[in-house]
PDB file of C-alpha atoms in Angstrom:
ATOM      1  CA  VAL A   8      -0.100  -0.177  -0.067  1.00  0.00           C
ATOM      2  CA  ILE A   9       1.425   3.638  -0.881  1.00  0.00           C
ATOM      3  CA  TYR A  10      -0.028   6.598   0.092  1.00  0.00           C
ATOM      4  CA  THR A  11      -1.345   9.564  -2.237  1.00  0.00           C
ATOM      5  CA  SER A  12      -0.068  13.094  -1.372  1.00  0.00           C
ATOM      6  CA  GLY A  13      -3.585  14.513   0.061  1.00  0.00           C
ATOM      7  CA  SER A  14      -3.775  17.376  -2.302  1.00  0.00           C
ATOM      8  CA  THR A  15      -7.248  16.618  -2.882  1.00  0.00           C
ATOM      9  CA  GLY A  16      -8.289  16.377   0.495  1.00  0.00           C
ATOM     10  CA  MET A  17      -7.287  13.740   2.949  1.00  0.00           C
ATOM     11  CA  PRO A  18      -4.423  11.038   1.967  1.00  0.00           C
ATOM     12  CA  LYS A  19      -5.674   7.535   0.903  1.00  0.00           C
ATOM     13  CA  GLY A  20      -4.216   4.213   0.398  1.00  0.00           C
ATOM     14  CA  VAL A  21      -3.381   2.638  -3.007  1.00  0.00           C
ATOM     15  CA  MET A  22      -2.969  -1.300  -3.183  1.00  0.00           C
ATOM     16  CA  ILE A  23      -0.024  -1.527  -5.985  1.00  0.00           C
ATOM     17  CA  GLU A  24       1.143  -5.161  -7.185  1.00  0.00           C
ATOM     18  CA  HIS A  25       5.000  -5.597  -6.996  1.00  0.00           C
ATOM     19  CA  ILE A  26       5.421  -6.171 -10.502  1.00  0.00           C
ATOM     20  CA  SER A  27       3.714  -2.604 -10.794  1.00  0.00           C
ATOM     21  CA  ALA A  28       6.803  -1.468  -8.268  1.00  0.00           C
ATOM     22  CA  MET A  29       9.189  -3.127  -9.984  1.00  0.00           C
ATOM     23  CA  ASN A  30       8.314  -1.679 -13.443  1.00  0.00           C
ATOM     24  CA  LEU A  31       8.489   1.944 -11.888  1.00  0.00           C
ATOM     25  CA  ILE A  32      11.962   1.451 -10.369  1.00  0.00           C
ATOM     26  CA  ASN A  33      13.680  -0.467 -13.467  1.00  0.00           C
ATOM     27  CA  GLU A  34      12.151   2.420 -15.631  1.00  0.00           C
ATOM     28  CA  GLN A  35      13.613   5.157 -13.837  1.00  0.00           C
ATOM     29  CA  SER A  36      16.884   3.981 -12.851  1.00  0.00           C
ATOM     30  CA  ARG A  37      17.298   3.573 -16.713  1.00  0.00           C
ATOM     31  CA  ILE A  38      16.319   7.213 -16.864  1.00  0.00           C
ATOM     32  CA  PHE A  39      17.639   8.739 -13.779  1.00  0.00           C
ATOM     33  CA  LEU A  40      20.797   7.205 -12.774  1.00  0.00           C
ATOM     34  CA  SER A  41      24.310   7.659 -14.559  1.00  0.00           C
ATOM     35  CA  ASP A  42      26.819   4.544 -15.223  1.00  0.00           C
ATOM     36  CA  ALA A  43      28.438   5.697 -12.498  1.00  0.00           C
ATOM     37  CA  LEU A  44      28.080   4.750  -8.460  1.00  0.00           C
ATOM     38  CA  ASN A  45      25.005   7.378  -7.732  1.00  0.00           C
ATOM     39  CA  LYS A  46      24.370   8.901  -4.530  1.00  0.00           C
ATOM     40  CA  CYS A  47      20.731   9.136  -4.295  1.00  0.00           C
ATOM     41  CA  LEU A  48      18.550  11.227  -1.465  1.00  0.00           C
ATOM     42  CA  GLN A  49      15.668  10.135   0.047  1.00  0.00           C
ATOM     43  CA  PHE A  50      13.673  13.101   0.722  1.00  0.00           C
ATOM     44  CA  ALA A  51      10.019  12.483   0.701  1.00  0.00           C
ATOM     45  CA  SER A  52       7.845  10.986   3.547  1.00  0.00           C
ATOM     46  CA  VAL A  53       8.268   7.241   3.706  1.00  0.00           C
ATOM     47  CA  SER A  54       4.587   7.889   4.197  1.00  0.00           C
ATOM     48  CA  PHE A  55       4.036   9.555   0.512  1.00  0.00           C
ATOM     49  CA  ASP A  56       4.088   8.240  -3.164  1.00  0.00           C
ATOM     50  CA  ALA A  57       7.154   9.356  -3.877  1.00  0.00           C
ATOM     51  CA  ALA A  58       9.376   7.922  -1.170  1.00  0.00           C
ATOM     52  CA  VAL A  59       8.545   4.398  -2.950  1.00  0.00           C
ATOM     53  CA  SER A  60      10.558   5.729  -6.092  1.00  0.00           C
ATOM     54  CA  GLU A  61      13.349   6.937  -4.199  1.00  0.00           C
ATOM     55  CA  ILE A  62      14.201   4.274  -1.846  1.00  0.00           C
ATOM     56  CA  PHE A  63      14.132   1.758  -4.344  1.00  0.00           C
ATOM     57  CA  VAL A  64      15.780   3.656  -7.328  1.00  0.00           C
ATOM     58  CA  GLY A  65      18.076   4.558  -4.875  1.00  0.00           C
ATOM     59  CA  LEU A  66      18.822   1.136  -3.604  1.00  0.00           C
ATOM     60  CA  GLY A  67      18.618  -0.507  -6.635  1.00  0.00           C
ATOM     61  CA  TYR A  68      21.561  -1.181  -9.321  1.00  0.00           C
ATOM     62  CA  GLY A  69      24.361  -0.983  -6.206  1.00  0.00           C
ATOM     63  CA  ASN A  70      23.593   3.072  -5.536  1.00  0.00           C
ATOM     64  CA  GLU A  71      23.739   4.681  -2.508  1.00  0.00           C
ATOM     65  CA  LEU A  72      20.566   6.011  -0.585  1.00  0.00           C
ATOM     66  CA  HIS A  73      21.175   9.182   1.583  1.00  0.00           C
ATOM     67  CA  ILE A  74      17.914   9.399   3.746  1.00  0.00           C
ATOM     68  CA  ALA A  75      17.124  13.196   4.681  1.00  0.00           C
ATOM     69  CA  SER A  76      15.934  13.911   8.404  1.00  0.00           C
ATOM     70  CA  ASP A  77      13.085  16.155   9.206  1.00  0.00           C
ATOM     71  CA  LYS A  78      15.343  18.465  10.275  1.00  0.00           C
ATOM     72  CA  ASN A  79      16.735  18.415   6.749  1.00  0.00           C
ATOM     73  CA  ARG A  80      13.073  18.626   5.037  1.00  0.00           C
ATOM     74  CA  LYS A  81      12.349  21.868   6.934  1.00  0.00           C
ATOM     75  CA  ASP A  82      15.209  23.470   6.542  1.00  0.00           C
ATOM     76  CA  LEU A  83      16.441  25.124   3.637  1.00  0.00           C
ATOM     77  CA  ASP A  84      20.195  25.292   4.648  1.00  0.00           C
ATOM     78  CA  SER A  85      20.538  22.182   6.206  1.00  0.00           C
ATOM     79  CA  ILE A  86      19.171  20.321   2.687  1.00  0.00           C
ATOM     80  CA  LYS A  87      21.986  21.964   0.867  1.00  0.00           C
ATOM     81  CA  ALA A  88      24.547  21.214   3.246  1.00  0.00           C
ATOM     82  CA  LEU A  89      23.404  17.363   2.457  1.00  0.00           C
ATOM     83  CA  LEU A  90      23.560  17.781  -0.829  1.00  0.00           C
ATOM     84  CA  ILE A  91      27.030  19.356  -1.075  1.00  0.00           C
ATOM     85  CA  ASN A  92      28.630  16.994   2.163  1.00  0.00           C
ATOM     86  CA  GLN A  93      27.228  14.177   1.275  1.00  0.00           C
ATOM     87  CA  LYS A  94      27.808  14.698  -2.612  1.00  0.00           C
ATOM     88  CA  ILE A  95      24.211  13.770  -3.770  1.00  0.00           C
ATOM     89  CA  THR A  96      24.333  13.161  -7.674  1.00  0.00           C
ATOM     90  CA  LEU A  97      20.214  12.298  -7.765  1.00  0.00           C
ATOM     91  CA  ALA A  98      17.435  14.034  -6.115  1.00  0.00           C
ATOM     92  CA  THR A  99      13.822  14.055  -6.681  1.00  0.00           C
ATOM     93  CA  LEU A 100      12.511  17.359  -5.091  1.00  0.00           C
ATOM     94  CA  PRO A 101       9.572  19.686  -5.049  1.00  0.00           C
ATOM     95  CA  SER A 102       9.659  22.807  -7.185  1.00  0.00           C
ATOM     96  CA  VAL A 103       9.649  25.594  -4.649  1.00  0.00           C
ATOM     97  CA  LEU A 104      12.810  23.706  -2.910  1.00  0.00           C
ATOM     98  CA  PHE A 105      14.653  22.892  -6.819  1.00  0.00           C
ATOM     99  CA  GLU A 106      14.087  26.664  -7.331  1.00  0.00           C
ATOM    100  CA  THR A 107      16.559  27.987  -4.926  1.00  0.00           C
ATOM    101  CA  LEU A 108      19.219  25.914  -6.277  1.00  0.00           C
ATOM    102  CA  THR A 109      21.769  26.184  -8.782  1.00  0.00           C
ATOM    103  CA  GLY A 110      23.270  24.033 -10.601  1.00  0.00           C
ATOM    104  CA  ALA A 111      27.052  25.629  -9.873  1.00  0.00           C
ATOM    105  CA  GLU A 112      26.161  25.797  -5.935  1.00  0.00           C
ATOM    106  CA  PHE A 113      26.110  21.533  -6.180  1.00  0.00           C
ATOM    107  CA  PRO A 114      29.074  20.150  -8.682  1.00  0.00           C
ATOM    108  CA  ASP A 115      28.011  16.887  -7.909  1.00  0.00           C
ATOM    109  CA  LEU A 116      24.075  17.183  -8.361  1.00  0.00           C
ATOM    110  CA  LYS A 117      23.796  15.606 -11.783  1.00  0.00           C
ATOM    111  CA  THR A 118      20.440  14.919 -11.910  1.00  0.00           C
ATOM    112  CA  VAL A 119      17.316  16.398 -10.416  1.00  0.00           C
ATOM    113  CA  VAL A 120      13.564  15.171 -10.705  1.00  0.00           C
ATOM    114  CA  VAL A 121      10.664  17.314  -9.900  1.00  0.00           C
ATOM    115  CA  ALA A 122       7.202  16.396  -9.411  1.00  0.00           C
ATOM    116  CA  GLY A 123       3.351  18.120  -8.402  1.00  0.00           C
ATOM    117  CA  ASP A 124       3.928  21.582  -9.228  1.00  0.00           C
ATOM    118  CA  ILE A 125       5.231  23.771 -11.773  1.00  0.00           C
ATOM    119  CA  THR A 126       8.692  24.557 -11.448  1.00  0.00           C
ATOM    120  CA  LYS A 127       9.612  28.621 -12.979  1.00  0.00           C
ATOM    121  CA  ASN A 128      11.366  28.527 -16.413  1.00  0.00           C
ATOM    122  CA  GLU A 129      14.509  30.210 -14.989  1.00  0.00           C
ATOM    123  CA  ALA A 130      15.240  27.868 -12.388  1.00  0.00           C
ATOM    124  CA  MET A 131      14.652  25.290 -15.301  1.00  0.00           C
ATOM    125  CA  GLU A 132      17.402  26.995 -17.562  1.00  0.00           C
ATOM    126  CA  GLU A 133      20.068  28.043 -14.775  1.00  0.00           C
ATOM    127  CA  PHE A 134      19.963  24.355 -13.546  1.00  0.00           C
ATOM    128  CA  ILE A 135      20.438  22.453 -17.609  1.00  0.00           C
ATOM    129  CA  LYS A 136      22.584  25.292 -18.631  1.00  0.00           C
ATOM    130  CA  ASN A 137      25.260  24.196 -16.373  1.00  0.00           C
ATOM    131  CA  GLY A 138      25.223  20.922 -17.847  1.00  0.00           C
ATOM    132  CA  LYS A 139      22.810  19.150 -15.775  1.00  0.00           C
ATOM    133  CA  LYS A 140      19.816  16.739 -16.638  1.00  0.00           C
ATOM    134  CA  LEU A 141      16.193  17.921 -15.063  1.00  0.00           C
ATOM    135  CA  LEU A 142      13.235  15.739 -15.517  1.00  0.00           C
ATOM    136  CA  ASN A 143       9.453  16.313 -14.996  1.00  0.00           C
ATOM    137  CA  ALA A 144       7.868  13.017 -13.571  1.00  0.00           C
ATOM    138  CA  TYR A 145       3.935  12.821 -13.308  1.00  0.00           C
ATOM    139  CA  GLY A 146       1.789  10.608 -12.448  1.00  0.00           C
ATOM    140  CA  PRO A 147      -1.086   9.549  -9.634  1.00  0.00           C
ATOM    141  CA  THR A 148      -0.459   7.372  -7.191  1.00  0.00           C
ATOM    142  CA  GLU A 149      -2.833   4.940  -8.655  1.00  0.00           C
ATOM    143  CA  SER A 150      -0.031   4.447 -11.678  1.00  0.00           C
ATOM    144  CA  THR A 151       2.586   3.490  -8.885  1.00  0.00           C
ATOM    145  CA  VAL A 152       3.892   6.496  -8.263  1.00  0.00           C
ATOM    146  CA  CYS A 153       5.034   8.069 -12.112  1.00  0.00           C
ATOM    147  CA  ALA A 154       3.293   7.306 -15.770  1.00  0.00           C
ATOM    148  CA  SER A 155       5.289   9.696 -17.598  1.00  0.00           C
ATOM    149  CA  ILE A 156       8.490  11.547 -17.947  1.00  0.00           C
ATOM    150  CA  HIS A 157       9.856  14.302 -19.640  1.00  0.00           C
ATOM    151  CA  GLN A 158      13.769  15.856 -20.067  1.00  0.00           C
ATOM    152  CA  TYR A 159      13.456  19.643 -20.257  1.00  0.00           C
ATOM    153  CA  GLY A 160      15.858  21.422 -22.267  1.00  0.00           C
ATOM    154  CA  ILE A 161      16.524  25.174 -22.785  1.00  0.00           C
ATOM    155  CA  GLY A 162      13.450  26.815 -23.786  1.00  0.00           C
ATOM    156  CA  ASP A 163      11.162  23.744 -22.394  1.00  0.00           C
ATOM    157  CA  SER A 164       7.394  24.657 -21.521  1.00  0.00           C
ATOM    158  CA  ASN A 165       7.736  23.925 -17.699  1.00  0.00           C
ATOM    159  CA  ARG A 166       4.308  22.189 -18.538  1.00  0.00           C
ATOM    160  CA  ASN A 167       5.078  19.171 -20.030  1.00  0.00           C
ATOM    161  CA  ILE A 168       4.678  15.758 -18.629  1.00  0.00           C
ATOM    162  CA  GLY A 169       6.333  14.162 -21.580  1.00  0.00           C
ATOM    163  CA  LYS A 170       5.970  10.428 -22.969  1.00  0.00           C
ATOM    164  CA  PRO A 171       4.859   7.374 -21.005  1.00  0.00           C
ATOM    165  CA  ILE A 172       7.584   5.375 -19.147  1.00  0.00           C
ATOM    166  CA  GLY A 173       7.728   1.528 -20.254  1.00  0.00           C
ATOM    167  CA  ASN A 174       4.925  -0.716 -20.415  1.00  0.00           C
ATOM    168  CA  PHE A 175       2.340   2.296 -19.813  1.00  0.00           C
ATOM    169  CA  SER A 176       0.193   4.276 -22.537  1.00  0.00           C
ATOM    170  CA  LEU A 177      -1.420   7.696 -22.234  1.00  0.00           C
ATOM    171  CA  TYR A 178      -4.176   8.858 -24.206  1.00  0.00           C
ATOM    172  CA  ILE A 179      -6.297  12.252 -23.935  1.00  0.00           C
ATOM    173  CA  LEU A 180      -9.600  11.699 -24.786  1.00  0.00           C
ATOM    174  CA  ASP A 181     -13.044  13.393 -25.035  1.00  0.00           C
ATOM    175  CA  SER A 182     -16.047  12.462 -23.158  1.00  0.00           C
ATOM    176  CA  PHE A 183     -17.216   9.712 -25.806  1.00  0.00           C
ATOM    177  CA  PHE A 184     -13.349   7.892 -25.114  1.00  0.00           C
ATOM    178  CA  ASN A 185     -12.355   9.102 -28.578  1.00  0.00           C
ATOM    179  CA  ILE A 186      -8.747  10.104 -28.770  1.00  0.00           C
ATOM    180  CA  LEU A 187      -8.307  13.534 -29.478  1.00  0.00           C
ATOM    181  CA  PRO A 188      -5.820  15.344 -31.982  1.00  0.00           C
ATOM    182  CA  ILE A 189      -2.520  17.059 -30.814  1.00  0.00           C
ATOM    183  CA  GLY A 190      -3.632  20.309 -29.077  1.00  0.00           C
ATOM    184  CA  VAL A 191      -7.085  19.523 -28.304  1.00  0.00           C
ATOM    185  CA  ILE A 192      -8.122  19.557 -24.466  1.00  0.00           C
ATOM    186  CA  GLY A 193      -9.836  16.276 -23.180  1.00  0.00           C
ATOM    187  CA  GLU A 194      -8.979  14.114 -20.079  1.00  0.00           C
ATOM    188  CA  LEU A 195      -5.892  11.678 -19.737  1.00  0.00           C
ATOM    189  CA  TYR A 196      -6.086   8.440 -19.704  1.00  0.00           C
ATOM    190  CA  ILE A 197      -3.375   6.532 -18.257  1.00  0.00           C
ATOM    191  CA  GLY A 198      -3.181   2.552 -18.842  1.00  0.00           C
ATOM    192  CA  GLY A 199      -0.486  -0.448 -18.452  1.00  0.00           C
ATOM    193  CA  ASP A 200       1.106  -2.233 -16.272  1.00  0.00           C
ATOM    194  CA  GLY A 201       1.465   0.181 -13.227  1.00  0.00           C
ATOM    195  CA  LEU A 202      -2.131   0.421 -12.664  1.00  0.00           C
TER     196      LEU A 202
END
């Protein structure tokens, strides 16, 4: 059981099969991690769905997992010191926290994943132009944390949720469940192994 963020009211538990979690871990590891040893930050509360990704991508494939304390999560200087002192290379961070970082300040931080909120374009471009990888991971808890990923480039829209991760499908449908053409507003439907 993993838990929603509670953004619509009360957090709820979602039953997920192990195979769905394995699909997420394998796909995110393939996209997020470099060939070298990665030092991954576990920032999210363990009661939040993002922790599933952070913990198991961090521990998978021989990587190191560095767990942020409650103090780290609540204090900007403390989390910055952790990122620098532990030489963190991969972190999933809320957009509001990410926007306080610059690529130059954190030479070891190679990849940041943002999710949940829209990130300011200026912060995105500053990070990317320092040779870093910035990804947007999107998905409801019911899709085992993440259904799509987009790697931002200079000039990208900060609203891009990207393409489906492996073994997922995304469709924009109208009220009659017809697939809509590109640019037409509809509802997002997710299908695949993670549901």
